[in-house]
Coordinates of C-alpha atoms in Angstrom, one line a residue:
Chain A
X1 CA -30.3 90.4 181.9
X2 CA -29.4 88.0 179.8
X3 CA -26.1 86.4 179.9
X4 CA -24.3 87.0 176.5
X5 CA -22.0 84.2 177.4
X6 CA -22.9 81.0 178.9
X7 CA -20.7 78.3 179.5
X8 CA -22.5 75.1 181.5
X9 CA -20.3 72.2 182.8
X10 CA -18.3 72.3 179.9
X11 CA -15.3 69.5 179.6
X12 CA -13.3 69.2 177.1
X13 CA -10.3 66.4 176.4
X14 CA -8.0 67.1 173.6
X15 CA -7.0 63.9 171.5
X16 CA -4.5 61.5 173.3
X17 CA -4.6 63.8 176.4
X18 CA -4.5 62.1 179.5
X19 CA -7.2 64.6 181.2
X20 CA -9.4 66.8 180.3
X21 CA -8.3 70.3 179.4
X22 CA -11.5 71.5 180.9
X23 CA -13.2 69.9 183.8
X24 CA -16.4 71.0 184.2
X25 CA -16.1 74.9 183.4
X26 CA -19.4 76.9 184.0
X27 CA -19.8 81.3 183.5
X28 CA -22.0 83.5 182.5
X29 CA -20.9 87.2 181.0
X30 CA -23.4 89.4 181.0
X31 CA -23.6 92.0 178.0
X32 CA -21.3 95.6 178.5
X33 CA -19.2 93.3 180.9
X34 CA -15.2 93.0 180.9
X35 CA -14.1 89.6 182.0
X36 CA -10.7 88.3 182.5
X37 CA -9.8 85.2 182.4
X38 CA -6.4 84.3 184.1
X39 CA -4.5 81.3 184.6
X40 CA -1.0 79.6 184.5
X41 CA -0.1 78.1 181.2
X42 CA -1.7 75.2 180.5
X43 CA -4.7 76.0 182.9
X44 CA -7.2 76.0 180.0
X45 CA -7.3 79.6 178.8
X46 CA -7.1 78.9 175.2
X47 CA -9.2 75.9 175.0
X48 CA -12.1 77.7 176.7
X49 CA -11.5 80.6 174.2
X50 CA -11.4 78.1 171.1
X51 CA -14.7 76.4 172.5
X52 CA -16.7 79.5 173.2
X53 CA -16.1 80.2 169.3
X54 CA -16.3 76.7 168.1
X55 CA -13.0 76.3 166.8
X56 CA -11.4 73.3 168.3
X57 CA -13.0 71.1 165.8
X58 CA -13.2 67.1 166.7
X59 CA -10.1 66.0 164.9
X60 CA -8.6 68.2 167.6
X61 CA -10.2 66.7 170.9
X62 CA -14.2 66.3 172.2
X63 CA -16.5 68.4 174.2
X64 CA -17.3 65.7 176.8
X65 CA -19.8 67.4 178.8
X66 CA -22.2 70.7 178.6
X67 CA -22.9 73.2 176.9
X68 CA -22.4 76.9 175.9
X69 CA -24.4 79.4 174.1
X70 CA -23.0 82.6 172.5
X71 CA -25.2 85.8 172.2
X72 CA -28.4 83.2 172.7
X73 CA -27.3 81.1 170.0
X74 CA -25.9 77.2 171.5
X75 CA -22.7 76.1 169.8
X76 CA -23.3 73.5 167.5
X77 CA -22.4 72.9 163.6
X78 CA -25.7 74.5 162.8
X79 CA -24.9 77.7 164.3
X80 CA -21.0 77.9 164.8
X81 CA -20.8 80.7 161.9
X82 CA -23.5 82.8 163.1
X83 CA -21.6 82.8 166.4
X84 CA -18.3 83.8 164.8
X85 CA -20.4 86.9 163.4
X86 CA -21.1 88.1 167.1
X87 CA -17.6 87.6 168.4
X88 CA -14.1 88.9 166.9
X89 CA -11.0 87.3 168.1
X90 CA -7.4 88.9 168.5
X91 CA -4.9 86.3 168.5
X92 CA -1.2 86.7 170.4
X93 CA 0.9 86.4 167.1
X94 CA 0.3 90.1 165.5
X95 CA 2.3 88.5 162.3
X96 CA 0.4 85.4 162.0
X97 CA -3.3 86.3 162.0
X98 CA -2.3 89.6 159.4
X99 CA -4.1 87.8 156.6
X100 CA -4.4 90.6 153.6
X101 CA -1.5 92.1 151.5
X102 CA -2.2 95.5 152.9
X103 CA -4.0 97.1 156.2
X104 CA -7.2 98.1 154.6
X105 CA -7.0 94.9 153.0
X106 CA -6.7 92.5 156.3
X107 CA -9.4 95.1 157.7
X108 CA -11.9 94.1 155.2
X109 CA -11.3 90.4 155.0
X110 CA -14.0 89.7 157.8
X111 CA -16.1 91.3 155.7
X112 CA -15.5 89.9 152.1
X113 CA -16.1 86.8 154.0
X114 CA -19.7 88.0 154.8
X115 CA -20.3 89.2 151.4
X116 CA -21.2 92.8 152.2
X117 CA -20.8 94.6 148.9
X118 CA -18.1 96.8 148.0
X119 CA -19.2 100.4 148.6
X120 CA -20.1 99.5 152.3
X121 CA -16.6 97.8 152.7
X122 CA -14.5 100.7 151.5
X123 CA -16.9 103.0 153.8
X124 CA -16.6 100.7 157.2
X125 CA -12.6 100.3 156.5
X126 CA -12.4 103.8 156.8
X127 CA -14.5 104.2 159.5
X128 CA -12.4 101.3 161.0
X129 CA -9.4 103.1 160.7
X130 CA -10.1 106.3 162.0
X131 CA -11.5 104.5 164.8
X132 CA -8.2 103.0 165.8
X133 CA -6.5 105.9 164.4
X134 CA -4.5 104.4 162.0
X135 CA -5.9 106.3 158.8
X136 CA -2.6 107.3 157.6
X137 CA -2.0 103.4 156.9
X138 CA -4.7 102.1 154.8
X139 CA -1.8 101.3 151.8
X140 CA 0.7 99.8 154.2
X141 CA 2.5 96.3 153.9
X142 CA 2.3 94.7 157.3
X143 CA 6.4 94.2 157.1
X144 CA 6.8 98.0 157.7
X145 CA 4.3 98.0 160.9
X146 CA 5.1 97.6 164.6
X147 CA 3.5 94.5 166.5
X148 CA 1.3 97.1 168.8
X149 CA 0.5 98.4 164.9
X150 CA -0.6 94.9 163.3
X151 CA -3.0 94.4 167.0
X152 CA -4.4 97.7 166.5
X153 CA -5.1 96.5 162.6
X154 CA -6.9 93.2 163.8
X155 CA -8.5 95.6 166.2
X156 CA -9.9 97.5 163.4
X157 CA -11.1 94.2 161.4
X158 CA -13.2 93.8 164.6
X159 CA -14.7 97.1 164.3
X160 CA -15.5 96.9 160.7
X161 CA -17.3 93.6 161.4
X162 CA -19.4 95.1 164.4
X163 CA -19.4 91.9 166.6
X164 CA -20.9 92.2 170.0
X165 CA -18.0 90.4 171.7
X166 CA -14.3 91.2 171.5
X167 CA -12.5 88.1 172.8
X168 CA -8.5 89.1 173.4
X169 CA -6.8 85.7 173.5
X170 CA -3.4 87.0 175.1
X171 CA -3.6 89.8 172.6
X172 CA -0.6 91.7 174.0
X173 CA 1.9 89.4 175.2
X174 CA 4.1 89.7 172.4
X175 CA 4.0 93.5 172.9
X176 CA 6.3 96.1 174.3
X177 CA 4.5 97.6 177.3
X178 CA 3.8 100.9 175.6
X179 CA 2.1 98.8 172.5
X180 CA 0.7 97.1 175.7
X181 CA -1.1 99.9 177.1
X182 CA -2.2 101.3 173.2
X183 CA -4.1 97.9 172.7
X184 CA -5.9 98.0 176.6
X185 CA -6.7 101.5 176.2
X186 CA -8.3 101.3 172.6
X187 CA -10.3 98.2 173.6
X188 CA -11.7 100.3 176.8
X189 CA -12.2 103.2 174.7
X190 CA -14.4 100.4 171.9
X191 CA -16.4 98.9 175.3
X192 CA -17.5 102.3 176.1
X193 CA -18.9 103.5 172.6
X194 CA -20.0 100.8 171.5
X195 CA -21.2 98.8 174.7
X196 CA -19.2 95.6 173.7
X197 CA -18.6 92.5 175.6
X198 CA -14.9 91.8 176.4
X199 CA -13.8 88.5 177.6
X200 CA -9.3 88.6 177.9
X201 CA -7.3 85.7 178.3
X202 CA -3.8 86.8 180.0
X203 CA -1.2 87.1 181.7
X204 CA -1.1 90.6 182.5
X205 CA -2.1 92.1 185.4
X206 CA -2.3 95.4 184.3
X207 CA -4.7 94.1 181.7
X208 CA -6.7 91.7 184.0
X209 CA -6.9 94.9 186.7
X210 CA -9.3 96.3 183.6
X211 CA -11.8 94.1 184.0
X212 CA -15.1 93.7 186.1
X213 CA -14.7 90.8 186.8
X214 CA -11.7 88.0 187.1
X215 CA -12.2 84.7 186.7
X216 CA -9.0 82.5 187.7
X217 CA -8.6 79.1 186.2
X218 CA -6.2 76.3 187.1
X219 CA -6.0 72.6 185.6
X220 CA -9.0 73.4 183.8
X221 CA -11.3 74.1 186.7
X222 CA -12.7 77.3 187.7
X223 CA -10.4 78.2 190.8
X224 CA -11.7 81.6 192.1
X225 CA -14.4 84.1 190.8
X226 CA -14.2 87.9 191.9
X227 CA -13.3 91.5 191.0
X228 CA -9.8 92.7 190.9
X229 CA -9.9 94.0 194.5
X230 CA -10.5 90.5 195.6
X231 CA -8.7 88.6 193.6
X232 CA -5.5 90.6 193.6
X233 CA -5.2 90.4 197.5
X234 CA -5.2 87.2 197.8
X235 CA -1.1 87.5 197.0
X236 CA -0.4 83.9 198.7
X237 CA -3.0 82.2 196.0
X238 CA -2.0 84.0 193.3
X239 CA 1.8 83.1 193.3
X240 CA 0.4 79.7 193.7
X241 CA -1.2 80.1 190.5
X242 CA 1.9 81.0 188.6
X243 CA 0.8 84.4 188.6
X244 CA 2.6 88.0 189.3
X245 CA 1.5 89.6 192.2
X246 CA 0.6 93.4 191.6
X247 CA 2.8 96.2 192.2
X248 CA 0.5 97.6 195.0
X249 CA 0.6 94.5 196.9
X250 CA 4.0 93.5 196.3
X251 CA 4.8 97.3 198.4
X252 CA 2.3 96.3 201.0
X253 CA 4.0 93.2 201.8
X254 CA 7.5 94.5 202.1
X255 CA 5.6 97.4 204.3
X256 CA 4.3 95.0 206.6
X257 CA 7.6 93.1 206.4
X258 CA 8.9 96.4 208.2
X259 CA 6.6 96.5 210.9
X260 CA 4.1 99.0 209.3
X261 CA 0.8 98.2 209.2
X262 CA -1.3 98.8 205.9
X263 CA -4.9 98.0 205.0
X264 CA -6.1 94.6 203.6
X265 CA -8.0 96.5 201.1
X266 CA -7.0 96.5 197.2
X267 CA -5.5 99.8 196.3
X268 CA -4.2 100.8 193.0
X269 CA -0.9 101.9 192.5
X270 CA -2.8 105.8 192.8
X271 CA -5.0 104.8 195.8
X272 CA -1.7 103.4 196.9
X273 CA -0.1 106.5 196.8
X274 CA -2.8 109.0 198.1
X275 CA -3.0 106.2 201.0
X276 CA 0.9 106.9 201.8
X277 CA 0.7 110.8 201.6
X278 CA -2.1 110.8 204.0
X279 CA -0.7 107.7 206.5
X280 CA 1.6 109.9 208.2
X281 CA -0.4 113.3 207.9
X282 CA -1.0 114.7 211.3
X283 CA -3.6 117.2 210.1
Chain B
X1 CA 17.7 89.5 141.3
X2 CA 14.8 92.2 140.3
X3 CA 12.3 89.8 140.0
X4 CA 9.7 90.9 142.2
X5 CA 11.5 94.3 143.0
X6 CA 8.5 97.3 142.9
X7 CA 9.3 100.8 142.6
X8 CA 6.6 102.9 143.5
X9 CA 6.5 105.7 141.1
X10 CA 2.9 107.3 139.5
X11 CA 3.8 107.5 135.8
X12 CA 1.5 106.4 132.9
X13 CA 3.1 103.0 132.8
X14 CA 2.5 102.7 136.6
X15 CA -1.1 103.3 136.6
X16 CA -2.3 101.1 133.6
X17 CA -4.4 97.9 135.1
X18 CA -2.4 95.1 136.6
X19 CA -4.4 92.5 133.6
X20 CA -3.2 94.9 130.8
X21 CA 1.0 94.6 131.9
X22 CA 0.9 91.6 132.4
X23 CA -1.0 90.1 129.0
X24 CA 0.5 93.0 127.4
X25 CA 4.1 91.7 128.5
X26 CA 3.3 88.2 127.6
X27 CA 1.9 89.6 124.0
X28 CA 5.3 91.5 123.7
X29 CA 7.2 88.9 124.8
X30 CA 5.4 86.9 121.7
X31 CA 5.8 89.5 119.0
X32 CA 9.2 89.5 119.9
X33 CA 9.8 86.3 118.1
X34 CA 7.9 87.9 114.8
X35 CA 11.1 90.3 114.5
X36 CA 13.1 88.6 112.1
X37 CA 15.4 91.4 110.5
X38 CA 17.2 94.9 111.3
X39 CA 14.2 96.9 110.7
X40 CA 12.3 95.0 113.5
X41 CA 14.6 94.5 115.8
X42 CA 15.5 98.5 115.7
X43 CA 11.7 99.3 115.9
X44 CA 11.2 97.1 119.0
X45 CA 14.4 98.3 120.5
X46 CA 13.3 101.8 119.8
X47 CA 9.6 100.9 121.4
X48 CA 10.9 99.3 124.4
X49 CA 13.8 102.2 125.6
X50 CA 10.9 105.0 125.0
X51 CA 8.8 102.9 127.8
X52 CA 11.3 103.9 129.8
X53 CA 11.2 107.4 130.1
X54 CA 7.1 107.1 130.4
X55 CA 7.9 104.9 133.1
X56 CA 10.3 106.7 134.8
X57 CA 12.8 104.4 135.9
X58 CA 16.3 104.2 135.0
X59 CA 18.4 102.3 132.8
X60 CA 20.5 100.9 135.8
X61 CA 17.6 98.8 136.9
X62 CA 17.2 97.4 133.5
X63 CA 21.4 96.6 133.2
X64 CA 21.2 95.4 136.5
X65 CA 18.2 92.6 135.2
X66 CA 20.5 91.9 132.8
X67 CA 23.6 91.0 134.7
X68 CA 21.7 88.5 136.8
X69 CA 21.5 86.3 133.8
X70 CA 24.7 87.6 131.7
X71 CA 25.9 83.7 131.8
X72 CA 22.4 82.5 130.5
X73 CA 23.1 85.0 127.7
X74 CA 26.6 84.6 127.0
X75 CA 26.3 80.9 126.6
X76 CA 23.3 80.8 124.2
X77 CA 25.2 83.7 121.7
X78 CA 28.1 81.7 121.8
X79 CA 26.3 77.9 121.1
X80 CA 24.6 80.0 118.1
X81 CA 27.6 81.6 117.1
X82 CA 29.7 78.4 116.9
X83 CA 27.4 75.6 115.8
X84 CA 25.2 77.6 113.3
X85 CA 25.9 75.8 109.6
X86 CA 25.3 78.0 106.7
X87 CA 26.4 81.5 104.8
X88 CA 29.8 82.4 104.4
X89 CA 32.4 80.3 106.5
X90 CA 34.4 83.1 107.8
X91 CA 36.8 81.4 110.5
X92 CA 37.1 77.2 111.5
X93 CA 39.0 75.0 114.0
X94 CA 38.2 71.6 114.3
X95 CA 34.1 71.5 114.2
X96 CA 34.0 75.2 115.6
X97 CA 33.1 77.1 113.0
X98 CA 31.8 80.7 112.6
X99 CA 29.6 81.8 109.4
X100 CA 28.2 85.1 108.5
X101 CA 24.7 82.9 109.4
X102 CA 26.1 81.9 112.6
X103 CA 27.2 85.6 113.4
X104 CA 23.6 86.9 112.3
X105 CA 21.7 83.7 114.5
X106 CA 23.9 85.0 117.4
X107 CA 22.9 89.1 117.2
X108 CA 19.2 88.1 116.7
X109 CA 19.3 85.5 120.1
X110 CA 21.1 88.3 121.9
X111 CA 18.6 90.9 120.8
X112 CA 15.7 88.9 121.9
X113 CA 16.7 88.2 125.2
X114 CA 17.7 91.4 125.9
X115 CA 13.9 92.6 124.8
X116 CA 12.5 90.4 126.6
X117 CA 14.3 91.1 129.8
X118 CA 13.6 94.6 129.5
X119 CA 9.9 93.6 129.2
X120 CA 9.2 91.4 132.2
X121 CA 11.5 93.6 134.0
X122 CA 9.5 97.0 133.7
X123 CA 6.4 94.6 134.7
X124 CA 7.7 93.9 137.7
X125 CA 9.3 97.3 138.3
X126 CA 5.9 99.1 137.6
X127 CA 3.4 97.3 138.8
X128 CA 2.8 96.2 142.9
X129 CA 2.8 91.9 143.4
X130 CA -0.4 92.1 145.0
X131 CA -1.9 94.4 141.5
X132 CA 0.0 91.3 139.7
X133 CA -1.8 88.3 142.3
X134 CA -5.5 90.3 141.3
X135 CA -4.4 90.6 137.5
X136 CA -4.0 86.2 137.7
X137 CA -7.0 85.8 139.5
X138 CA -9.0 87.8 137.0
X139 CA -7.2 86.2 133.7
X140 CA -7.9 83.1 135.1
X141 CA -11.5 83.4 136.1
X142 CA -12.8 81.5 132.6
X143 CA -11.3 78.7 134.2
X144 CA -13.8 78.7 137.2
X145 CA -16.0 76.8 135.0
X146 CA -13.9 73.5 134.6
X147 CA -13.8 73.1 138.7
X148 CA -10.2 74.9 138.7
X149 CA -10.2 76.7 142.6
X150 CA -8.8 80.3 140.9
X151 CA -10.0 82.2 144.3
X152 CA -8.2 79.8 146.3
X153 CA -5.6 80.0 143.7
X154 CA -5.3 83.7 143.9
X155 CA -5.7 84.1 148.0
X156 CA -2.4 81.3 148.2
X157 CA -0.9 83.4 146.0
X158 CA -1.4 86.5 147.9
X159 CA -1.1 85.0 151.3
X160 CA 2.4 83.6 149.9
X161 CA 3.7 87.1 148.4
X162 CA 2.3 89.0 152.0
X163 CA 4.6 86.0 153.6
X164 CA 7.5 86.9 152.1
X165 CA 9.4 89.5 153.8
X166 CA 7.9 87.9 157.2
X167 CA 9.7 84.8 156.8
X168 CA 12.7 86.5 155.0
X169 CA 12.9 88.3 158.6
X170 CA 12.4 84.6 160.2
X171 CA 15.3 83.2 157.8
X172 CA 17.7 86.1 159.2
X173 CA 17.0 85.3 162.3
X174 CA 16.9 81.9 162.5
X175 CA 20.8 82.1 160.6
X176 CA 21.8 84.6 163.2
X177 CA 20.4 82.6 166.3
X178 CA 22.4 79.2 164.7
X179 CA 25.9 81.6 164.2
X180 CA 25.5 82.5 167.5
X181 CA 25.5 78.6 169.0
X182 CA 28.4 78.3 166.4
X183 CA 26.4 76.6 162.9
X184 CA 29.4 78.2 160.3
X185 CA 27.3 79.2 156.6
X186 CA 28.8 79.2 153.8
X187 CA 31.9 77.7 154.0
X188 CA 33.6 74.7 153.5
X189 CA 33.1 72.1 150.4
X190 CA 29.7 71.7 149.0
X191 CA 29.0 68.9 151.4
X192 CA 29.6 70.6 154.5
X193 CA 27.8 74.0 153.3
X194 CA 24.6 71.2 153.1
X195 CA 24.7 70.3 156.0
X196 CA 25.1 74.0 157.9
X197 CA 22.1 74.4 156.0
X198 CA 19.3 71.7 158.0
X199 CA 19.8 73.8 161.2
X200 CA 18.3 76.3 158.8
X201 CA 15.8 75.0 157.3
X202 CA 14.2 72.4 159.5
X203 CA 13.2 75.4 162.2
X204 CA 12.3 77.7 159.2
X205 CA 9.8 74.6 158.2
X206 CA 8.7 73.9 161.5
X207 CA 7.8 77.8 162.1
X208 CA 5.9 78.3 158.4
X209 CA 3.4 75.1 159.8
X210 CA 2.5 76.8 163.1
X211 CA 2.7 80.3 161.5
X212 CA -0.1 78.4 159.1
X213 CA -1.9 76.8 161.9
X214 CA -2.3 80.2 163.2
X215 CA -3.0 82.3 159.9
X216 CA -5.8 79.6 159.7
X217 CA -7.1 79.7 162.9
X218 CA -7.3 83.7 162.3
X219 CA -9.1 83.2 159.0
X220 CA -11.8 80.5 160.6
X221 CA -12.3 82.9 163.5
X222 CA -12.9 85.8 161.5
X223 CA -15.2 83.7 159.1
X224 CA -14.0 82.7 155.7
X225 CA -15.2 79.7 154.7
X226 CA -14.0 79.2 151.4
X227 CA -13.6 80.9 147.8
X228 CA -17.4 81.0 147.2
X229 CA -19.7 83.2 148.3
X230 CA -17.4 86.3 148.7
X231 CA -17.0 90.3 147.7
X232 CA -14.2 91.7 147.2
X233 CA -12.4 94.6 148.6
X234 CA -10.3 95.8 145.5
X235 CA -11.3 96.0 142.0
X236 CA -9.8 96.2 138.8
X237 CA -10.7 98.4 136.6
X238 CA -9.6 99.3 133.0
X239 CA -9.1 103.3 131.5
X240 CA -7.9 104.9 128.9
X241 CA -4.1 104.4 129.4
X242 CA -4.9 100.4 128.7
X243 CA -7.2 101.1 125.7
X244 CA -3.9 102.9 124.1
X245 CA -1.6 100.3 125.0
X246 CA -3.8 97.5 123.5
X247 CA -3.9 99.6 120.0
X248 CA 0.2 100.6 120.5
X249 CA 0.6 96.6 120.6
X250 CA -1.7 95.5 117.6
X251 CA -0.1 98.7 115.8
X252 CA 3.1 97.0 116.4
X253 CA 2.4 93.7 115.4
X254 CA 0.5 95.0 112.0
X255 CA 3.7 96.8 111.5
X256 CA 5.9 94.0 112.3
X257 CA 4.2 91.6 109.8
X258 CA 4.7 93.9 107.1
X259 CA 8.0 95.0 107.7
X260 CA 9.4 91.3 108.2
X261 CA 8.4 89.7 105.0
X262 CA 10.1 93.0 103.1

């Protein structure tokens, strides 16, 4: 298939910088896929984000080798809009990317921006809402919503716009963890029906375990490639990183600190469990 | 202050269009000045209390308006009441004097500024900020054709009134988080209250930039590229509530021309 995303040898030096913020990054994401992209601060995260959707303009720093193409469109000033129509971005700050007066008014600002006429806004901002399930607040100020609220609003100004690629640029780390889990869960339920793309940016593990596919960056190079499973045993590296290490592993550690031997496998915290209740099972 | 207070209510007043309060307030506000004797002044005192009831908000809002500028008021009455030359000299100290024109001057200012008051006061009371940001945008529109930016007039203007209570929250917290480290607000000479204030403001300024770096960031991503070339999302649109207001107002002012040359 072909690759929806495709990032080759991509640097990029921000102005003044010393290095470059991205040293020779290459991926591909292939269509219906769930990538995660995780890394210390600084590591590049955002500025690979910014550059698949063109918005680190050249005031800001240079591309200084390679390219990318988005939805088989390459990035460049000819086709940097028509990009930004295939991908919608959730930023980190819920308050600062609320742009309208009102939730069904920041839901339909994508779309006032694309000209679609009236009749079809007021019928896709519905349809928006009801797909995040937030009908009850079309006429709401964005003072009287929650932060899980306001990411489940820019959410819904993703659906209304229809993109094939939902980009979650540390989407929930200003959440509580059960505005957390409401974001994730949503996002999942969006992949499914509507075969979207999803490329996340964080710093949660519970949100990078999601994915099909991790992709771990540090000082702007691609440092490791895998699935979960592999990524997430490698507890040593990952600490290294700047990174948590996952519940399940952190248990299988202090096991083996004890003198009982576990797996090298990957478990979830369930697979975790039913692993215990049968280890000392004598049927 | 009520400036910018809304009460949501659903009365008549309520549900005219945004354009019609707000021209009609500023027509009001100049009719006021045609009143020039009793008669007037009771009919447009009579006028403006019976919005009140069709609005259905109560005259404590109104007082309270008031009170905010009580000094304002105060001060004007008395200026006309002491230094107005003319009629009857009733009572005089020095240059102070007060004459039955003075006294007269002095009602009429009073009676203005409390119509007035009233006015912009069940403007704002009635009718949402965002309803009043659309109700600019569309008044303005003619002006679209001498290269004024009204769209990226009227989305400042709505971007500022949605960042209101966000960075009213941000000020509160910003004044807590600088009590806490011991920053003391609001007392001490005038000099001193100053300077508690930069350990205010400089955060609050530095915040609004990023808080505008990423609002703009947001608004690239999601592909606005400027004023032209947009829809819009809400419309305004006129019924029969505005079509009586407009002919209540030229009524007034028919009546107002006759009855103030009588």
């Amino acid at each position: 298939m072909e690759p929806v995303i495709n990032i080759e040898d991509l640097s990029f030096r921000y102005r003044d910088a010393e290095q470059d913020a991205l040293r020779h990054v290459s991926m591909s994401i292939q269509p219906g896929e769930w990538v995660a992209i995780i890394g210390r601060n600084g590591s590049g995260k955002s500025t690979l984000a910014g550059n698949i959707i063109g918005l680190l303009e050249p005031e800001r720093g240079q591309v200084t080798s390679g390219h990318v193409t988005v939805s088989g469109l390459p990035l460049d000033d000819e086709h940097v809009w028509d990009i930004r129509d295939h991908v919608g971005v959730v930023f980190q700050n819920p308050d600062n990317q609320f742009v309208g007066a009102t939730v069904a008014d920041d839901i339909a600002f994508g779309m006032e921006n694309r000209a679609v006429p009236r009749e079809e806004m007021h019928e896709r901002v519905a349809a928006a809402l009801t797909a995040v399930n937030m009908s009850d607040f079309a006429e709401r100020e964005p003072a009287r919503l929650s932060g899980g609220q306001k990411q489940r609003v820019a959410i819904a100004g993703i659906v209304a716009q229809a993109p094939d690629i939902i980009i979650l640029d540390e989407a929930t780390s200003m959440l509580d963890p059960a505005g957390r889990r409401e974001v994730i869960d949503l996002v999942t339920q969006l992949q499914h029906e509507r075969h979207m793309t999803v490329l996340s940016i964080t710093h949660d593990l519970s949100e990078a375990a999601r994915a099909d596919r991790i992709i771990m960056l540090a000082h702007g190079e691609v440092a490791d490639v895998g699935t979960p499973a592999e990524i997430f045993t490698r507890g040593h590296e990952l600490a290294d990183n700047g990174l948590d290490v996952p519940y399940p592993e952190q248990l299988k550690a202090a096991l083996r600190g004890r003198g009982i031997q576990v797996p090298n496998e990957y478990f979830t915290e369930k697979g975790l469990v039913d692993y215990l209740w049968t280890l000392r099972s004598t049927m | 202050m009520l400036l910018g207070r809304y009460i949501p209510g659903n009365s008549p007043v309520h549900q005219l269009d945004p354009r019609t309060k707000l021209l009609g307030c500023f027509y009001y506000i100049g009719i006021v000045f045609l009143a020039n004797n009793w008669i007037t002044y009771a009919l447009l005192f009579v006028l403006t209390l019976g919005l009140l009831p069709l609005a259905r908000v109560r005259l404590g809002f109104f007082l309270r308006g008031l009170r905010a500028i009580m000094f304002l008021i105060l001060f004007t009455v008395l200026l006309q009441l002491f230094f107005t030359t003319g009629g009857h000299v009733w009572w005089q100290w020095g240059w102070l004097t007060v004459t039955s024109k003075g006294v007269l001057n002095a009602v009429y200012i009073l009676c203005r500024l409390v119509l007035i008051i009233f006015a912009s006061t069940l403007l704002t009371l009635t009718t949402q900020p965002l309803g009043l940001a659309d109700a600019v945008e569309s008044i303005l529109k003619p002006l679209k054709k001498i290269h004024v930016p009204v769209t990226e007039l009227a989305l400042m203007l709505s971007i500022a009134l949605r960042f209101v209570p966000t960075l009213m929250d941000q000020t509160t917290k910003t004044m807590n988080a600088q009590r806490a480290r011991g920053v003391d607000f609001g007392s001490g000479g005038p000099i001193k209250q100053l300077k508690s204030i930069v350990p205010l403001f400089i955060p609050l300024f530095v915040s609004a930039f990023s808080m505008a770096d990423d609002l703009a960031t947001a608004m690239e991503a999601r592909g606005f590229r400027g004023g032209d070339g947009r829809t819009r999302y809400r419309a305004l649109a006129y019924h029969r509530g505005d079509v009586v207001a407009a002919i209540l107002l030229v009524a007034v002012t028919v009546v107002l021309i006759v009855l103030r040359t009588h």
